[in-house]
PDB file of N, CA and C in Angstrom:
ATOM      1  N   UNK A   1     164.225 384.396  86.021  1.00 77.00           N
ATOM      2  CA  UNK A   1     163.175 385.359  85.836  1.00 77.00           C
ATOM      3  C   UNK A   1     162.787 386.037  87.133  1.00 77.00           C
ATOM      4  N   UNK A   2     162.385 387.214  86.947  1.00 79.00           N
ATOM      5  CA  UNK A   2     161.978 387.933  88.432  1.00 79.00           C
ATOM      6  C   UNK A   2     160.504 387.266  88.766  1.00 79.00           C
ATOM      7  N   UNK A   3     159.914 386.873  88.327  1.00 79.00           N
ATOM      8  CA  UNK A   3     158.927 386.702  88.575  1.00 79.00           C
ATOM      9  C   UNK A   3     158.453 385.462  89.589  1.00 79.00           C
ATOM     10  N   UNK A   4     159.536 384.344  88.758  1.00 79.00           N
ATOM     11  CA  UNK A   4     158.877 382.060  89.073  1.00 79.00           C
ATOM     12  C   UNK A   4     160.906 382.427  89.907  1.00 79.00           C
ATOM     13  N   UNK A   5     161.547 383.416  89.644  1.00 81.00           N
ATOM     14  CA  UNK A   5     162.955 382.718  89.612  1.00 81.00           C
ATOM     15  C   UNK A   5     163.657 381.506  89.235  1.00 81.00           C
ATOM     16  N   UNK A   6     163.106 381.383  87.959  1.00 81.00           N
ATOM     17  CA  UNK A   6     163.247 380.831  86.905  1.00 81.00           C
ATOM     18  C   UNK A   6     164.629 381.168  86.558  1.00 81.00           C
ATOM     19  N   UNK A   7     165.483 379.726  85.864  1.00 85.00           N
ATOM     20  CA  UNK A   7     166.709 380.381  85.345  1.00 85.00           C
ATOM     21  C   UNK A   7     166.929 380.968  83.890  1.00 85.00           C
ATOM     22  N   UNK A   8     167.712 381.495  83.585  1.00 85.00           N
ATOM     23  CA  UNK A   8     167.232 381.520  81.985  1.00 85.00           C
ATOM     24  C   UNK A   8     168.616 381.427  80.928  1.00 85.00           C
ATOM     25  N   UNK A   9     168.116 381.152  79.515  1.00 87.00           N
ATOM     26  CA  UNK A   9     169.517 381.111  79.015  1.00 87.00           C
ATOM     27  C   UNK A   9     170.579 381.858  78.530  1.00 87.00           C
ATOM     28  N   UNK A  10     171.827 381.951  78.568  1.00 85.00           N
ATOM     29  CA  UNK A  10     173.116 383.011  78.451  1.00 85.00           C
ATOM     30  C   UNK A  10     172.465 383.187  76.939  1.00 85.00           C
ATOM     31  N   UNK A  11     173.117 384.274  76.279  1.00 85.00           N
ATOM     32  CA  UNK A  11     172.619 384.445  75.061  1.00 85.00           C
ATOM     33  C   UNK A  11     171.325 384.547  74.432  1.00 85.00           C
ATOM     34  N   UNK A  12     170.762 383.878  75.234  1.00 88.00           N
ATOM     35  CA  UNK A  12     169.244 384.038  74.306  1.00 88.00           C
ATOM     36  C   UNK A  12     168.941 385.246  73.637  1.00 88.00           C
ATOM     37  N   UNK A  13     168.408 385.118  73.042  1.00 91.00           N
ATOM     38  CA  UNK A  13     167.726 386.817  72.512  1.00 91.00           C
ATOM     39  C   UNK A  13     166.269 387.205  72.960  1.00 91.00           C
ATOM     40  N   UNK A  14     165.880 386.127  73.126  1.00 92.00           N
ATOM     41  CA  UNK A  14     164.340 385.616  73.472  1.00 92.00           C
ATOM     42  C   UNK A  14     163.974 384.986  74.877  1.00 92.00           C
ATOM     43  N   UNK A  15     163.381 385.484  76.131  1.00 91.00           N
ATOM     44  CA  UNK A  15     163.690 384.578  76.872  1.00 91.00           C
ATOM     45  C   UNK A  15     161.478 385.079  77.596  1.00 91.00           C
ATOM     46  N   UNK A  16     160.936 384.007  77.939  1.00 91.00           N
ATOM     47  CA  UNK A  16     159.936 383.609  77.794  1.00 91.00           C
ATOM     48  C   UNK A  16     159.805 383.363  79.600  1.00 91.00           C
ATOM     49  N   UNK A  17     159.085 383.952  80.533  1.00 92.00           N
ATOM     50  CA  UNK A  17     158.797 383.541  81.764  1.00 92.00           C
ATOM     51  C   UNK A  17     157.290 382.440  81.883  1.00 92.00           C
ATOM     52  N   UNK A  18     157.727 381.376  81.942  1.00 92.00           N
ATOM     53  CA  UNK A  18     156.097 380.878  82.202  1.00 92.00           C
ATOM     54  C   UNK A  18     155.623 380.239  83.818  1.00 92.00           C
ATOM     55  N   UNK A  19     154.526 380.282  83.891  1.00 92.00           N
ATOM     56  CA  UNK A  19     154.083 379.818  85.039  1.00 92.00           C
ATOM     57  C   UNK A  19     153.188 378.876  84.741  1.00 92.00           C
ATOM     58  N   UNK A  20     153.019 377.366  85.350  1.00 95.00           N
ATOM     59  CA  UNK A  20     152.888 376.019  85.186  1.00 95.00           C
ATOM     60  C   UNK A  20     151.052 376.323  84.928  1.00 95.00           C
ATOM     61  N   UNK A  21     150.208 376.280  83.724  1.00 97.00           N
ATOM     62  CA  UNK A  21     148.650 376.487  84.156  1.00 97.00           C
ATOM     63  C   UNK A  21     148.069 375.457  84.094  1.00 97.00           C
ATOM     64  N   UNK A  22     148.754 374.370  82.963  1.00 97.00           N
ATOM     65  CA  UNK A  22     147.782 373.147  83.483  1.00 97.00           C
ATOM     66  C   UNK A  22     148.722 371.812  82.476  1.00 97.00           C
ATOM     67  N   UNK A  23     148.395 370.746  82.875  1.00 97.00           N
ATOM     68  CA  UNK A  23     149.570 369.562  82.666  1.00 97.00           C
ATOM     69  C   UNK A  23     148.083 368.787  82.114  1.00 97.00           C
ATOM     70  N   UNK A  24     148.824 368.420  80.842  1.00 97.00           N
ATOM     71  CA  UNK A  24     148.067 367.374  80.068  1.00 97.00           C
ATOM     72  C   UNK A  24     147.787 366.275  79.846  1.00 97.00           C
ATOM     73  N   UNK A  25     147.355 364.874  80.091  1.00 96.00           N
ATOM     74  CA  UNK A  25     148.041 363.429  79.969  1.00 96.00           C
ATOM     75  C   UNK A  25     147.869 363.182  78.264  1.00 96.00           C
ATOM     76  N   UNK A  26     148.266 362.728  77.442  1.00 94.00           N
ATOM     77  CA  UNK A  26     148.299 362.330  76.389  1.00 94.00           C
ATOM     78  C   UNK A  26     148.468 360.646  76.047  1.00 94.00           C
ATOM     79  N   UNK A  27     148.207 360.098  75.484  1.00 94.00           N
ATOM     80  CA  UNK A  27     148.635 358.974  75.311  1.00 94.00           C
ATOM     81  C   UNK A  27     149.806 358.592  75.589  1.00 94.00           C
ATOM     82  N   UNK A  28     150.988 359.484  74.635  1.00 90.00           N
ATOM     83  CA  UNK A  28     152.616 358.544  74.514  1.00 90.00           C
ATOM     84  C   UNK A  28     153.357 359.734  75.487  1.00 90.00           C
ATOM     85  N   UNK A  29     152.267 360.890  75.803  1.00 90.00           N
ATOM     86  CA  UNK A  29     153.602 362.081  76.007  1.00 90.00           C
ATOM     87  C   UNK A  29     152.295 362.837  77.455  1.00 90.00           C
ATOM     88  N   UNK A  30     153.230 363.815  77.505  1.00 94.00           N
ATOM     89  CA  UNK A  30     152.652 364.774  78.744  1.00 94.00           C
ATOM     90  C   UNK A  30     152.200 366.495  77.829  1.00 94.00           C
ATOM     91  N   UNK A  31     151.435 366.987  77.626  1.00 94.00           N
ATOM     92  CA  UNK A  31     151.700 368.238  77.523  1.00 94.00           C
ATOM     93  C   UNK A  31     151.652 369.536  78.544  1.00 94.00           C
ATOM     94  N   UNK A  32     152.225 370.533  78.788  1.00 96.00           N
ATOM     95  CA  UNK A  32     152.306 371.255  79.487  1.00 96.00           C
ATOM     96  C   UNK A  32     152.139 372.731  78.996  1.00 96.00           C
ATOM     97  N   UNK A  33     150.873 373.355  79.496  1.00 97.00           N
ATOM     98  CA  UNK A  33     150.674 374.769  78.939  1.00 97.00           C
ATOM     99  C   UNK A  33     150.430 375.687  79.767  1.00 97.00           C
ATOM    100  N   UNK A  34     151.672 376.238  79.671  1.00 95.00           N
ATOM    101  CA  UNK A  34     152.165 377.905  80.666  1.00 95.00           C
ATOM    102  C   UNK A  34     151.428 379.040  80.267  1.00 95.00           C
ATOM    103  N   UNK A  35     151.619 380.029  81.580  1.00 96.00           N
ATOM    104  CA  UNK A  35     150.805 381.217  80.928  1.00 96.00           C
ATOM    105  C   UNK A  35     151.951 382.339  81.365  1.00 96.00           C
ATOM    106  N   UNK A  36     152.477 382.996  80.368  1.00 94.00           N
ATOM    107  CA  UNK A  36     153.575 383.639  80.265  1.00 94.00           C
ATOM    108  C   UNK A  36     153.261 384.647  81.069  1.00 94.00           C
ATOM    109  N   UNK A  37     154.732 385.064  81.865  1.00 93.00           N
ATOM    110  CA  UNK A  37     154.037 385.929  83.351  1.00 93.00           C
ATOM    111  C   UNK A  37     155.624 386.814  82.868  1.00 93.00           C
ATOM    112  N   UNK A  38     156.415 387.187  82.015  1.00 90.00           N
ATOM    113  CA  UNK A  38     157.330 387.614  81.525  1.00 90.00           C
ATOM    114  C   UNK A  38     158.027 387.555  80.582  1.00 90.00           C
ATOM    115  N   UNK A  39     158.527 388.407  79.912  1.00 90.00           N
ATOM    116  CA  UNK A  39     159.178 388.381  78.673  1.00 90.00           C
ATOM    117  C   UNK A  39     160.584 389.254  78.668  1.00 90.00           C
ATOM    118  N   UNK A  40     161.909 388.911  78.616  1.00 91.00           N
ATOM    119  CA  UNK A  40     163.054 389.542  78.310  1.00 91.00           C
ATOM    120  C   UNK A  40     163.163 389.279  76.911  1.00 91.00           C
ATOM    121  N   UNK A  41     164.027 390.351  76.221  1.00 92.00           N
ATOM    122  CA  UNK A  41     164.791 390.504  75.016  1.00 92.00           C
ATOM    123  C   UNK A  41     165.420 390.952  75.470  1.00 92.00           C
ATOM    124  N   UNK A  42     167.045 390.763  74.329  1.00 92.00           N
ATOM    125  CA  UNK A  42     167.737 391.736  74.258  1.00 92.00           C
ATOM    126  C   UNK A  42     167.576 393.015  73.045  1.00 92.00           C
ATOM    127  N   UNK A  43     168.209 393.988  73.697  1.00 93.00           N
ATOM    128  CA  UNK A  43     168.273 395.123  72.630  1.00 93.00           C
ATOM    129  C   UNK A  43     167.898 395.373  71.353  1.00 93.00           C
ATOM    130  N   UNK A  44     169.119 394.064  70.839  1.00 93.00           N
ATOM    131  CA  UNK A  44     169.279 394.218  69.116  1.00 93.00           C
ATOM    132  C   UNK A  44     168.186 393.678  68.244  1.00 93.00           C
ATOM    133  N   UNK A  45     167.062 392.266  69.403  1.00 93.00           N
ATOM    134  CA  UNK A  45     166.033 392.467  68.745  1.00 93.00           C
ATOM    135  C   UNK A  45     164.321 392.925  68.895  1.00 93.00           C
ATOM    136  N   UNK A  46     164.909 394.415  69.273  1.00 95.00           N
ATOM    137  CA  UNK A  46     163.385 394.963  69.266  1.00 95.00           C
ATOM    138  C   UNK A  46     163.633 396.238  68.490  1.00 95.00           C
ATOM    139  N   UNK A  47     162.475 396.742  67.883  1.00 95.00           N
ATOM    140  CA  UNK A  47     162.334 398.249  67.338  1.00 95.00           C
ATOM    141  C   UNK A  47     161.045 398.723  68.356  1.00 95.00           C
ATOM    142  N   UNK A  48     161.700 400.215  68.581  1.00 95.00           N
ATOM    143  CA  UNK A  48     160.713 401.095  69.393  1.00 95.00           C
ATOM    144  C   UNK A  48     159.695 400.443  70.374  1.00 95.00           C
ATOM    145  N   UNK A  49     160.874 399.388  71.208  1.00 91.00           N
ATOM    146  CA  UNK A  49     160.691 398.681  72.463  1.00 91.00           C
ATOM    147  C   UNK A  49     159.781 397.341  72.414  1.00 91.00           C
ATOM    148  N   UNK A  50     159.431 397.129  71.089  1.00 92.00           N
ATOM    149  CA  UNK A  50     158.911 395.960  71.101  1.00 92.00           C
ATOM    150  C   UNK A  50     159.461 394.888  70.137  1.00 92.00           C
ATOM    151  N   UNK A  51     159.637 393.691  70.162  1.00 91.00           N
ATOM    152  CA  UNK A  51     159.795 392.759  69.598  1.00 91.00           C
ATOM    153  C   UNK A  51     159.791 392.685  68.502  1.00 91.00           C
ATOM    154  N   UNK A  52     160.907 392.472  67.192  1.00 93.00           N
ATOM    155  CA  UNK A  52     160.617 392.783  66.250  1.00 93.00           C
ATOM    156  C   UNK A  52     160.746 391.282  64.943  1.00 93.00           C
ATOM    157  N   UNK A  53     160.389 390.659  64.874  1.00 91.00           N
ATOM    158  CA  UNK A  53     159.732 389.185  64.728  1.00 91.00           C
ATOM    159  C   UNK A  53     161.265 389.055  63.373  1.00 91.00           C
ATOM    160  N   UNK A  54     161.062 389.948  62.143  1.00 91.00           N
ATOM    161  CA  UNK A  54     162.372 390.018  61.631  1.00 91.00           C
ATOM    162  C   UNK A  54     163.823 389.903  61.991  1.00 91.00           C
ATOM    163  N   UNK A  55     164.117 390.838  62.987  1.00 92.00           N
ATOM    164  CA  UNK A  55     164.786 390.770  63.312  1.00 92.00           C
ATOM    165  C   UNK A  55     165.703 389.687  64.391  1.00 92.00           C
ATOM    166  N   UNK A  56     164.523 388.996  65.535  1.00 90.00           N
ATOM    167  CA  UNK A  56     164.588 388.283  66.178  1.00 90.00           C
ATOM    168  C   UNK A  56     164.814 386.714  65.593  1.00 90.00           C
ATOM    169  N   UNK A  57     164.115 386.533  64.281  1.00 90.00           N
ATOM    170  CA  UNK A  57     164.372 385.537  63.367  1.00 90.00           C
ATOM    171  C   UNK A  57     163.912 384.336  64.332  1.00 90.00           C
ATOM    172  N   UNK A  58     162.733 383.704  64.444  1.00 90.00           N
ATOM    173  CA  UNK A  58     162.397 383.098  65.074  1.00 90.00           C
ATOM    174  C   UNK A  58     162.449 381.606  64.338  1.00 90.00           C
ATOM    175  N   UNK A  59     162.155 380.279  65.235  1.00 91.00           N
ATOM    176  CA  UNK A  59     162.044 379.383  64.203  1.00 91.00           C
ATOM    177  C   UNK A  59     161.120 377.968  64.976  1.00 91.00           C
ATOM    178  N   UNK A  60     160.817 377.168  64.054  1.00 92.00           N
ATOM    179  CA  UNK A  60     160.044 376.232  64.975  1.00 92.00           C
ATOM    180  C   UNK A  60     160.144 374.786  65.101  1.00 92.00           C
ATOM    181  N   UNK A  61     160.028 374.333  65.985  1.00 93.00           N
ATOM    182  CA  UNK A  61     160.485 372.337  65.865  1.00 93.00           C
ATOM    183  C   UNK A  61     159.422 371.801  65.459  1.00 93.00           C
ATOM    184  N   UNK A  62     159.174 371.073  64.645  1.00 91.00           N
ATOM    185  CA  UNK A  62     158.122 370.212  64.227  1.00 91.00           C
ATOM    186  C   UNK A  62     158.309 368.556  64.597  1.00 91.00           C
ATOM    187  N   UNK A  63     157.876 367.692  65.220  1.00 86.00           N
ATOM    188  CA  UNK A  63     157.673 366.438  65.830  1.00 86.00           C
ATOM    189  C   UNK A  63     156.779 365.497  64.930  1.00 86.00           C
ATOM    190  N   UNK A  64     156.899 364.305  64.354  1.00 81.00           N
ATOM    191  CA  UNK A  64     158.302 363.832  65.313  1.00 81.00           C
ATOM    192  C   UNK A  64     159.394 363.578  64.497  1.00 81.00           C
ATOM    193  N   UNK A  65     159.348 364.460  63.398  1.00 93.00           N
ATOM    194  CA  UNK A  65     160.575 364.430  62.069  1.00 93.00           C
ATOM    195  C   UNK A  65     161.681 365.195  62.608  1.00 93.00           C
ATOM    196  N   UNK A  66     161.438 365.991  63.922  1.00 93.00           N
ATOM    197  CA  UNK A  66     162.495 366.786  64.913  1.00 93.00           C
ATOM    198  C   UNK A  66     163.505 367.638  63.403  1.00 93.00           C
ATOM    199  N   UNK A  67     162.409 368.291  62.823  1.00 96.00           N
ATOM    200  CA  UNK A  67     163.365 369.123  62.156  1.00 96.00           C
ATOM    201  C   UNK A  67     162.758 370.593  62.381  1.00 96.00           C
ATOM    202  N   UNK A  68     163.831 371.630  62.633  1.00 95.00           N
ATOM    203  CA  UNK A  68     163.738 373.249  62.734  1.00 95.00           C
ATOM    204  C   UNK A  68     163.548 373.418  61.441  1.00 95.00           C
ATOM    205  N   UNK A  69     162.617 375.042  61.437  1.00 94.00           N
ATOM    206  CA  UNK A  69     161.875 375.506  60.479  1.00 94.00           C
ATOM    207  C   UNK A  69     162.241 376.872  60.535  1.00 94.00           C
ATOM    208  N   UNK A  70     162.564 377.254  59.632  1.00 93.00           N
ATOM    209  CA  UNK A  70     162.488 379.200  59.674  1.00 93.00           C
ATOM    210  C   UNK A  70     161.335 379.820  59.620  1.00 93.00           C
ATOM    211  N   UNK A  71     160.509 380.538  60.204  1.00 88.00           N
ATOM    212  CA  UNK A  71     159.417 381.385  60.096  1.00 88.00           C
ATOM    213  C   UNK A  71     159.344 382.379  58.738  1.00 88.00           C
ATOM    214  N   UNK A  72     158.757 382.853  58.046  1.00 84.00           N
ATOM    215  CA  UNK A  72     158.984 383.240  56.894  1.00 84.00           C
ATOM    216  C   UNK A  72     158.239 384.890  57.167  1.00 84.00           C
ATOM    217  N   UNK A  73     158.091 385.264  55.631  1.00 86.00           N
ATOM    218  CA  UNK A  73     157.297 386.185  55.553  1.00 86.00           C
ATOM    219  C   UNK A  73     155.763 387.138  56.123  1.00 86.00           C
ATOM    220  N   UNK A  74     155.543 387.989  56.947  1.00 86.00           N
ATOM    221  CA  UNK A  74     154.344 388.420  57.296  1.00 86.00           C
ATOM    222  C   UNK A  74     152.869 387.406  56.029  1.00 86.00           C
ATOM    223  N   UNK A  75     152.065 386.769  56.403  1.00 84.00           N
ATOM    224  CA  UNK A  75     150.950 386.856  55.892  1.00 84.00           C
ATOM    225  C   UNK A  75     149.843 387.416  55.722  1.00 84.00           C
ATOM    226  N   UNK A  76     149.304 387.988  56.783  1.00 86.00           N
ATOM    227  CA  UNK A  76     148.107 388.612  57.001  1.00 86.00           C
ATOM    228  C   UNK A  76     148.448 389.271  58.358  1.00 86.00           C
ATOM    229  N   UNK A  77     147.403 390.370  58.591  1.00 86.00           N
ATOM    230  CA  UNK A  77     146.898 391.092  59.963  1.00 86.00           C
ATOM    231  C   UNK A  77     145.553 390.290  60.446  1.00 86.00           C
ATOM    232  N   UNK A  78     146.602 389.473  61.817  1.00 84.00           N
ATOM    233  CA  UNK A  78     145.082 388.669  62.719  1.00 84.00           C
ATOM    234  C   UNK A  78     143.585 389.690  62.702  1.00 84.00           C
ATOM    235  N   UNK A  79     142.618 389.411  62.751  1.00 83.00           N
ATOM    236  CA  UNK A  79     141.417 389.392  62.918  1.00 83.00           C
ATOM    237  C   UNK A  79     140.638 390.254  62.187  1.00 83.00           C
ATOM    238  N   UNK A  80     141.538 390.874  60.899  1.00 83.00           N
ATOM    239  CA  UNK A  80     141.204 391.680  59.631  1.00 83.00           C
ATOM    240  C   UNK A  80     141.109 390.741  58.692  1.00 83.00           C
ATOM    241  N   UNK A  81     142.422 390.135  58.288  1.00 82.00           N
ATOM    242  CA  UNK A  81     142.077 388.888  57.010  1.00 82.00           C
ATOM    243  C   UNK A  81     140.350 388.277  57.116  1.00 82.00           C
ATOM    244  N   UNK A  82     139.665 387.767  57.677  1.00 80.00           N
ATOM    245  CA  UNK A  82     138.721 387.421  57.271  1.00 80.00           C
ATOM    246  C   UNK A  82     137.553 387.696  57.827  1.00 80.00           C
ATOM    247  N   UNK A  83     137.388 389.266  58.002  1.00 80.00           N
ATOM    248  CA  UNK A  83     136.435 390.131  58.215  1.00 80.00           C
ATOM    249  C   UNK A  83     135.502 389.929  56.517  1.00 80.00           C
ATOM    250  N   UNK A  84     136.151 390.143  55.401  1.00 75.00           N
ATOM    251  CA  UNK A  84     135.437 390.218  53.995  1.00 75.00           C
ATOM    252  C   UNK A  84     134.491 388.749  53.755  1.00 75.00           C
ATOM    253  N   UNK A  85     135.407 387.519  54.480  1.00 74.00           N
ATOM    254  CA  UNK A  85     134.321 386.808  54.732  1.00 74.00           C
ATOM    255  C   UNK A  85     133.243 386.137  55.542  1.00 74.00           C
ATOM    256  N   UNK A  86     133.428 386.978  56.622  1.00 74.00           N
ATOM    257  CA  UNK A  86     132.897 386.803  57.476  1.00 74.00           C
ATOM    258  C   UNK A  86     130.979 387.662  57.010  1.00 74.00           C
ATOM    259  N   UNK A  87     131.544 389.177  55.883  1.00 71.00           N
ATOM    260  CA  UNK A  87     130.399 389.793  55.555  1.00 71.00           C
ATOM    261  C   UNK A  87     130.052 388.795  54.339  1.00 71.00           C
ATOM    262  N   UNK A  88     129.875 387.888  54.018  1.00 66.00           N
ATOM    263  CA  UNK A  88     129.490 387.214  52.735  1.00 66.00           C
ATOM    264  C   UNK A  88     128.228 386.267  53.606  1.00 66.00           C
TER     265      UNK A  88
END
């Protein structure tokens, strides 16, 4: 990465720059939460220069059954969905 000179991976489509913000102790594990200081894609997955979540086909690990997940369908628009109840 230009930024940490960070290495990054061949192929990716997705590649994520983070910088170290704070280290967690946990009981069995460590957590570690970055604050993203860069973002590469390639080409094929963005429309009109931004990231295009379809196309990019993202997916997620779930612990500790260590099984990948496909991301699915749009649900809602953040911080509109529950404006209607927020007026109730």
């Amino acid at each position: 990465g230009e930024s940490t000179g960070a290495p990054m991976i061949d192929n990716c489509p997705l590649c994520l720059e983070c910088r170290l913000a704070q280290r967690v102790e946990l009981p069995g594990d460590v957590l570690y939460i970055g604050e993203i200081v860069g973002a590469y894609a390639e080409q094929r997955c963005l429309r009109r220069g931004r990231i295009d979540v379809q196309k990019l086909r993202p997916f997620v690990l779930t612990m500790p059954d260590n099984t990948y997940w496909a991301l699915g369908e749009s649900v809602a628009k953040a911080w509109k969905v529950g404006r209607k109840l927020k007026l109730r």
